[in-house]
Amino acid sequence: MQRDLLEKQLREYNVELVRAIYVGPDGIARGKAFLPGSIDDVLAHGLGLTQAQASVTVFDHLPPESQFQPVGEVRICPDINTFQVLPYLPGHARMISNLNTIQGDPWELCPRHLLQTFLDRLSERGLVLRAAFENEFTIYRNVNGNWEPLDQTNCFSSAAMDMASPYILPILSALEQQGVQVEKYYPEAGHGQHEIPIRHQAGMLSADQQVIFKETVRGVALANDFRISFMPKASPDSAGNGCHIHFSLWDKESEQNLFYDPNAAFGLSELALQFTAGVLNHLPAVMAFTAPTTNSYSRFVERCWSSCYASWGPDNREATLRAASGFLGQESATVNVEFKPSDPTCNPYLALSALLCAGLDGIDQGASPGEPVMTDPALLSEAERESRGMTRYPSDLSVSLSALEADSLFQRHFGESRIQDYLTMKHAEIEMINSLEHAAEQTAYLFRF
């Protein structure tokens, strides 16, 4: 965005406060706000932030084992190209930010900078990532002082659309006003659960758009006296909230979808299969970032369409990676791969970085994902699953973290310092959650993300 256009929008929309936000390793959007008169100074020099914030858990606890303590500073540096006036909050605007050192260099623990390094690796190969996050969320309304799911209607039902319309329409409008292209909307299987798939975007914008989406959905809810939960599994009796990640790799010059091959089975190219294999080969470590809370693992139950066995298959919604069929006449533009074991508590920059780290390794190794699974893996015998390498997902977050710690690929490309800091933070979260009853866990997570 040009500086003069930004100034024009500040005046036109009577902006009184600009927030510079970043998403920490814990998945929470945080930041600081400043007055418009300071914008040139902030764009040039950033805003101060303690390094220790990288180690703070979702419960605002700094583990004593953290490598960061009271000493040490970084800068919140807003990206002018992400400037948006907030349509649901008059007088407010937002910019998404990087975290830099006080010398102005990319900070080694900044999630957004990490994703940029992987995008640069793609660019060196002539590739561009296109991705979209597909969020499920639960609408809560106030009933006599208690927050309860909006309804108990059926999945995809017209009645659910009727009941949710006063809540959904303001969300859709606010997203569109910020340039987020909504592809469709529908009620989901859980009580009060809804889904709004959005258009895929290239590179960094795909992750930034996820930040905008969650900020907008939550902000619209607060402005209209209802609440939104992105908690993966708020109730054992209702479907959980996933955040499936759709992705494909495109040629930087020709702008062609390189995951599509019209002559291949299921229209999926060799490049796509190699990438898929890489993700499967490093799946437990990947899930440390895509399913990053203790609650995330409550969602992975057999026969619930959330997937729970390492596998891939064409249009198989119980597989880890679904080869999504293209739409007739638009195959080259719409064929993609959907990653299922992800939820809205993830940091989108770390989640995409994890997928790219594993997927690029699959390409480099010329890996094969094996034969596709043409049925629900849960219907196969344990012996058949074992013979085909379809292992059960990690049983809990600690297992994924152990896999991450042992994965030399992630240690190399994410950096030992980042991995160690992430492990310390997440183990502190686990320790706190383990001290709670399930009902207290629900309270701890329900409206936090």
Short mmCIF file of C-alpha atoms in Angstrom, two decimals, residues 128-133 198-207 209 246-247:
data_model
loop_
_atom_site.label_atom_id
_atom_site.label_comp_id
_atom_site.label_asym_id
_atom_site.label_seq_id
_atom_site.Cartn_x
_atom_site.Cartn_y
_atom_site.Cartn_z
CA VAL A 128 4.46 -20.40 -5.40
CA LEU A 129 2.27 -21.70 -2.57
CA ARG A 130 -1.47 -21.14 -2.78
CA ALA A 131 -3.41 -22.03 0.35
CA ALA A 132 -6.60 -21.42 2.29
CA PHE A 133 -7.64 -22.20 5.86
CA ILE A 198 -12.62 -18.60 1.85
CA ARG A 199 -10.71 -18.22 -1.41
CA HIS A 200 -7.12 -19.43 -1.53
CA GLN A 201 -4.37 -16.84 -1.76
CA ALA A 202 -0.70 -16.86 -2.70
CA GLY A 203 2.22 -16.93 -0.31
CA MET A 204 2.16 -14.84 2.84
CA LEU A 205 -1.33 -13.55 2.13
CA SER A 206 -2.74 -17.04 2.70
CA ALA A 207 -1.56 -16.96 6.33
CA GLN A 209 -5.87 -13.96 5.59
CA HIS A 246 -6.08 -26.59 1.38
CA PHE A 247 -2.88 -26.09 -0.58
#
